[in-house]
Each structure stands twice: as C-alpha cells, then as structure tokens.
Short mmCIF file of C-alpha atoms and ligand atoms in Angstrom, two decimals:
data_model
loop_
_atom_site.label_atom_id
_atom_site.label_comp_id
_atom_site.label_asym_id
_atom_site.label_seq_id
_atom_site.Cartn_x
_atom_site.Cartn_y
_atom_site.Cartn_z
CA MET G 1 3.86 -1.43 22.70
CA ARG G 2 1.48 -3.14 24.99
CA ARG G 3 -1.20 -2.92 22.37
CA HIS G 4 1.20 -4.29 19.74
CA LEU G 5 2.31 -7.25 21.86
CA ARG G 6 -1.32 -8.18 22.82
CA ASP G 7 -2.77 -7.95 19.04
CA PRO G 8 -3.67 -11.34 17.78
CA TYR G 9 -2.67 -10.19 14.24
CA VAL G 10 0.89 -9.64 15.28
CA LYS G 11 0.94 -13.14 17.18
CA GLN G 12 -0.36 -14.86 14.02
CA ALA G 13 2.26 -13.12 11.87
CA VAL G 14 4.85 -14.28 13.91
CA ARG G 15 3.79 -17.80 13.86
CA ARG G 16 3.21 -17.92 10.17
CA GLY G 17 6.54 -16.10 9.35
CA TYR G 18 4.86 -12.96 7.87
CA ARG G 19 7.17 -10.03 8.01
CA SER G 20 4.17 -7.61 9.06
CA ARG G 21 0.74 -7.85 10.57
CA ALA G 22 -0.18 -5.77 7.44
CA ALA G 23 -0.03 -9.05 5.50
CA PHE G 24 -3.42 -9.89 6.98
CA LYS G 25 -5.12 -6.74 5.47
CA LEU G 26 -4.07 -8.12 2.04
CA ALA G 27 -5.16 -11.50 2.86
CA GLU G 28 -8.72 -10.41 3.98
CA LEU G 29 -8.96 -8.04 0.92
CA ASP G 30 -8.04 -10.69 -1.38
CA GLU G 31 -10.40 -13.30 0.04
CA ARG G 32 -13.24 -10.88 -0.27
CA GLU G 33 -12.24 -9.25 -3.67
CA ARG G 34 -10.37 -12.13 -5.50
CA LEU G 35 -7.76 -9.93 -6.71
CA ILE G 36 -4.57 -12.14 -6.86
CA ARG G 37 -4.35 -15.34 -9.12
CA PRO G 38 -1.51 -17.52 -10.26
CA GLY G 39 0.64 -16.15 -13.06
CA MET G 40 -0.12 -12.54 -12.46
CA ARG G 41 2.54 -9.86 -12.58
CA ILE G 42 2.01 -7.57 -9.50
CA VAL G 43 3.82 -4.18 -8.49
CA ASP G 44 3.84 -3.61 -4.67
CA LEU G 45 4.49 0.09 -3.81
CA GLY G 46 5.61 0.81 -0.31
CA ALA G 47 6.41 -2.85 0.09
CA ALA G 48 8.79 -2.89 3.29
CA PRO G 49 8.97 -4.66 5.39
CA GLY G 50 7.53 -7.13 2.89
CA GLY G 51 4.45 -8.95 4.30
CA TRP G 52 2.26 -8.00 1.32
CA SER G 53 5.09 -9.09 -1.20
CA GLN G 54 5.51 -12.38 0.55
CA LEU G 55 1.86 -13.14 0.31
CA ALA G 56 1.50 -11.82 -3.31
CA ALA G 57 4.58 -14.15 -4.31
CA GLN G 58 2.99 -17.12 -2.70
CA LYS G 59 -0.24 -16.44 -4.44
CA THR G 60 0.98 -15.81 -7.94
CA ARG G 61 2.72 -19.19 -8.12
CA PRO G 62 3.30 -20.75 -10.46
CA GLY G 63 4.48 -18.29 -13.24
CA GLY G 64 3.85 -15.06 -11.48
CA CYS G 65 6.09 -12.15 -10.59
CA VAL G 66 6.17 -9.48 -7.86
CA VAL G 67 8.15 -6.11 -8.24
CA ALA G 68 8.33 -4.47 -4.85
CA VAL G 69 9.43 -0.82 -4.37
CA ASP G 70 10.14 1.16 -1.22
CA VAL G 71 12.31 4.05 -0.23
CA GLN G 72 13.42 1.78 2.85
CA PHE G 73 15.54 -1.33 2.59
CA MET G 74 13.80 -4.59 2.45
CA GLU G 75 15.22 -8.17 2.88
CA ALA G 76 15.19 -10.47 -0.19
CA THR G 77 12.16 -12.47 -0.47
CA ALA G 78 11.76 -15.44 -2.92
CA GLY G 79 9.90 -14.63 -6.08
CA VAL G 80 10.28 -10.78 -5.53
CA THR G 81 12.36 -8.35 -7.23
CA PHE G 82 13.01 -5.50 -4.89
CA ILE G 83 13.80 -1.95 -6.25
CA ARG G 84 14.97 0.59 -3.65
CA GLY G 85 13.73 4.00 -4.34
CA ASP G 86 10.92 6.59 -4.36
CA ALA G 87 7.67 5.64 -6.34
CA ARG G 88 7.71 9.12 -7.66
CA ASP G 89 11.17 8.77 -9.32
CA PRO G 90 11.20 8.33 -13.14
CA ALA G 91 14.30 6.07 -12.78
CA VAL G 92 12.44 3.75 -10.41
CA HIS G 93 9.57 3.63 -13.00
CA ALA G 94 12.19 2.59 -15.73
CA ALA G 95 13.62 -0.05 -13.30
CA VAL G 96 9.95 -1.38 -12.40
CA GLU G 97 9.08 -1.74 -16.17
CA LYS G 98 12.25 -3.51 -16.84
CA ALA G 99 11.66 -5.96 -14.09
CA LEU G 100 8.17 -6.83 -15.39
CA ARG G 101 7.51 -9.41 -17.92
CA ASP G 102 6.52 -7.47 -21.35
CA GLY G 103 6.85 -4.34 -18.96
CA ARG G 104 3.22 -4.62 -17.96
CA ALA G 105 1.42 -5.53 -14.78
CA ASP G 106 -1.97 -7.20 -14.02
CA LEU G 107 -2.18 -5.73 -10.64
CA VAL G 108 -0.80 -2.64 -8.73
CA LEU G 109 -0.76 -2.75 -4.72
CA SER G 110 0.04 0.22 -2.83
CA ASP G 111 0.24 0.37 1.01
CA MET G 112 2.39 3.51 0.88
CA SER G 113 1.99 5.76 4.02
CA PRO G 114 3.61 9.04 4.79
CA ASN G 115 5.74 9.75 7.91
CA LEU G 116 2.93 11.23 9.90
CA THR G 117 3.52 14.82 11.18
CA GLY G 118 0.51 15.00 13.54
CA VAL G 119 -0.68 18.08 11.61
CA ARG G 120 -3.85 16.86 10.03
CA PRO G 121 -4.10 18.90 6.94
CA VAL G 122 -0.39 18.04 5.95
CA ASP G 123 -0.75 14.42 6.65
CA GLU G 124 -4.17 14.21 4.66
CA ALA G 125 -2.46 16.04 1.83
CA ARG G 126 0.63 13.63 1.81
CA SER G 127 -1.68 10.64 1.93
CA GLN G 128 -3.78 11.73 -0.88
CA GLU G 129 -0.75 12.43 -2.92
CA LEU G 130 0.58 8.94 -2.40
CA ALA G 131 -2.73 7.43 -3.52
CA LEU G 132 -2.66 9.51 -6.65
CA ILE G 133 1.13 8.35 -7.29
CA ALA G 134 -0.36 4.77 -7.12
CA LEU G 135 -2.93 5.66 -9.55
CA ALA G 136 -0.63 7.19 -12.00
CA THR G 137 1.47 3.88 -11.60
CA ALA G 138 -1.45 1.82 -12.47
CA ARG G 139 -2.32 3.84 -15.50
CA ARG G 140 1.09 3.65 -16.77
CA LEU G 141 1.69 0.00 -16.05
CA LEU G 142 -1.49 -1.97 -16.12
CA GLN G 143 -2.85 -3.56 -19.09
CA PRO G 144 -6.50 -2.83 -19.99
CA GLY G 145 -8.76 -4.63 -17.48
CA GLY G 146 -5.99 -4.77 -14.74
CA GLY G 147 -6.49 -3.66 -11.08
CA LEU G 148 -5.41 -1.47 -8.29
CA LEU G 149 -5.57 -1.87 -4.67
CA VAL G 150 -4.53 1.26 -2.81
CA LYS G 151 -4.30 2.63 0.82
CA VAL G 152 -6.46 5.69 1.36
CA PHE G 153 -7.17 7.96 4.30
CA HIS G 154 -10.45 9.38 5.13
CA GLY G 155 -10.34 13.15 5.11
CA SER G 156 -10.50 16.20 2.92
CA GLY G 157 -9.34 15.57 -0.64
CA LEU G 158 -10.37 11.72 -0.55
CA ASP G 159 -13.58 12.39 -2.55
CA ALA G 160 -11.42 13.93 -5.42
CA VAL G 161 -8.94 11.20 -5.48
CA ILE G 162 -11.80 8.58 -5.71
CA ARG G 163 -13.32 10.59 -8.48
CA GLN G 164 -10.05 10.26 -10.43
CA MET G 165 -10.04 6.55 -9.81
CA GLN G 166 -13.71 6.15 -11.07
CA GLY G 167 -12.63 8.01 -14.24
CA ALA G 168 -9.87 5.25 -14.87
CA PHE G 169 -11.57 2.04 -13.63
CA ALA G 170 -14.87 0.22 -14.32
CA GLN G 171 -15.50 -0.45 -10.52
CA VAL G 172 -14.17 1.34 -7.37
CA GLY G 173 -15.04 0.45 -3.95
CA ILE G 174 -13.80 1.49 -0.57
CA ARG G 175 -13.02 -1.42 1.99
CA LYS G 176 -11.98 -1.48 5.83
CA PRO G 177 -10.58 -4.95 6.25
CA PRO G 178 -10.92 -6.37 9.89
CA ALA G 179 -7.19 -6.44 10.25
CA SER G 180 -7.19 -2.55 9.86
CA ARG G 181 -7.30 -1.00 13.28
CA SER G 182 -10.71 0.56 13.95
CA ASP G 183 -9.29 3.89 15.25
CA SER G 184 -7.23 4.35 12.16
CA ARG G 185 -8.50 6.62 9.31
CA GLU G 186 -6.88 4.27 6.88
CA ALA G 187 -9.19 2.25 4.24
CA TYR G 188 -8.39 0.73 0.97
CA ALA G 189 -9.72 1.59 -2.45
CA VAL G 190 -10.36 -1.64 -4.48
CA CYS G 191 -10.32 -0.39 -8.24
CA LYS G 192 -11.14 -3.21 -10.95
CA GLY G 193 -11.16 -3.16 -14.61
CA LEU G 194 -8.68 -0.39 -16.04
CA LEU G 195 -10.46 1.21 -18.84
CA VAL G 196 -8.66 1.34 -22.18
CA GLU G 197 -6.84 4.57 -22.89
CA ASP G 198 -9.36 6.24 -25.26
CA ARG G 199 -12.12 5.56 -22.94
CA ILE G 200 -10.32 7.10 -19.94
CA ASP G 201 -9.73 10.22 -22.18
CA ARG G 202 -13.49 10.31 -22.88
CA VAL G 203 -14.40 10.11 -19.29
CA PHE G 204 -12.02 12.81 -18.42
CA ASP G 205 -13.20 14.94 -21.32
CA ARG G 206 -16.89 14.53 -20.02
CA SER G 207 -16.07 15.64 -16.62
CA ALA G 208 -13.73 18.66 -17.58
C1 LIG V 1 2.58 0.53 6.03
S1 LIG V 1 4.33 0.45 5.27
C2 LIG V 1 3.88 -0.82 4.11
C3 LIG V 1 3.79 -2.29 4.76
C4 LIG V 1 3.76 -3.56 3.79
N1 LIG V 1 2.66 -3.33 3.00
C5 LIG V 1 3.97 -4.80 4.38
O1 LIG V 1 3.14 -5.57 4.25
O2 LIG V 1 5.03 -4.96 5.01
C6 LIG V 1 4.36 1.76 4.31
C7 LIG V 1 5.59 1.96 3.47
O3 LIG V 1 5.39 3.03 2.45
C8 LIG V 1 6.70 3.44 2.21
N2 LIG V 1 6.68 4.64 1.28
C9 LIG V 1 6.12 5.78 1.78
N3 LIG V 1 6.35 6.77 0.88
C10 LIG V 1 6.93 6.14 -0.28
C11 LIG V 1 7.24 6.46 -1.50
N4 LIG V 1 7.12 7.79 -2.14
N5 LIG V 1 7.91 5.62 -2.29
C12 LIG V 1 8.13 4.32 -1.94
N6 LIG V 1 7.69 3.85 -0.65
C13 LIG V 1 7.26 4.81 0.12
C14 LIG V 1 7.34 3.50 3.55
O4 LIG V 1 8.83 3.55 3.44
C15 LIG V 1 6.90 2.28 4.33
O5 LIG V 1 7.84 1.22 4.27
#
C-alpha cells in the first residue's frame, strides 16, 4: 500500500483522471510504437477498471470506436462500448463483432491477467493461455495488416506463444514500458501486420 501511494504513476493517474496507472503503460508503448490513430476500431480485452479504454477512446477520436471486454464490471466511458464477460466465451465474441463497425477491428489490445495463485507453473500456464486467447481474437477480428498489443509473462511457455504470434504477424517485438514495475515478469508483445489468411496457413504448414 505504501509503495502504491508513493508511486509517481499513481499520483499522475489521479491528477489526469485516469482510472488506472496501467494507462501509462499503453501511453508509453503507443508513443514508441505508434499503434493508435484517429478513426481506428479497437478491441480492449481485460479492460477493467478502464484506463486503457479511456486512452484508446481519446486517441481514436474522431471517428473511432473502442469495444471493451472484462469479466469484471467497468463504469461507462465516453466512446467505449463495454461487454461484460469472459474473452473465451463465444457469446462474447458475437457481441464484440456486433459492436464493431463492419464487424472488424484494426487493433486488438489485451492487458488480461489471471488471478495469481503464487504457484509458478499454474500462474505461467494461465498467463500464456490468456495471451493465446488474445491472439485468437486478433486472428478472428483483425483485418489483414492489423495489430495486436498483448501482455505476456516471462517464463516457460512464452517462447511457444511468441512463435505462434510470429506465424500470424509480419513483425513481433517484446517491450517492457518504463511504467511496468521492474520486479514484475510482465512484458508486452507488439505484433504488427496481420498476415492474410492464406499466408498464415502457409507459415503454419511449413513449421508443422
Ligand atoms: C491488469 S487488469 C487490466 C487493467 C486495464 N488495462 C486498465 O487500464 O484499467 C486485468 C484485467 O483482466 C481481466 N481478465 C482476466 N481474465 C479475463 C478473461 N478471461 N476475460 C475477460 N477479462 C479477463 C481481469 O478481470 C482484470 O480486470
């Protein structure tokens, strides 16, 4: 609690009216990677309490839209359609598609984290599963050339997850924004340029 209160990002988040200090991670990643542009259609997985969605809605104006998904409740935010549910649930997939203009997205964001158990292999497996859910969402919803920004955790299984991302996107990089605590094993995979469907199939065939 003391660390939280002393944290300069927490103080700045309060001053700027952001709902979470996590908003600064997205701001820093976006400044470096130039991911978000006006008019974009964005899906934000694991969105509550809503810092990433707030920032994405600001940066996609005018003409953009943000569809936010979380198992937990999130307060309404201007320019954001919130769908409460599990990102694995087909009913949620259908609701997200319906909320998007033309049923397609330009960018998928995922800051999803599991409830940590403290048992390292369990936590690692759950984290890698959430990253793969985000990848599957991106492959289902993105138009060719679209991007994915997804939280990952260093540990066993991450290399295999990254290989799958590399099979689907032209460029994949791992970034640790300054706002991400140095003692946390979290990082973010920045995936750019979703390959068109037949290209993805060929890449997978070759590695099979
Ligand atoms: C670190 S928080 C996200 C913070 C958010 N980016 C922000 O800026 O406010 C992680 C969120 O992932 C959500 N989450 C975890 N697993 C999920 C799942 N399977 N489907 C939807 N949301 C999930 C949690 O409920 C939690 O709210």
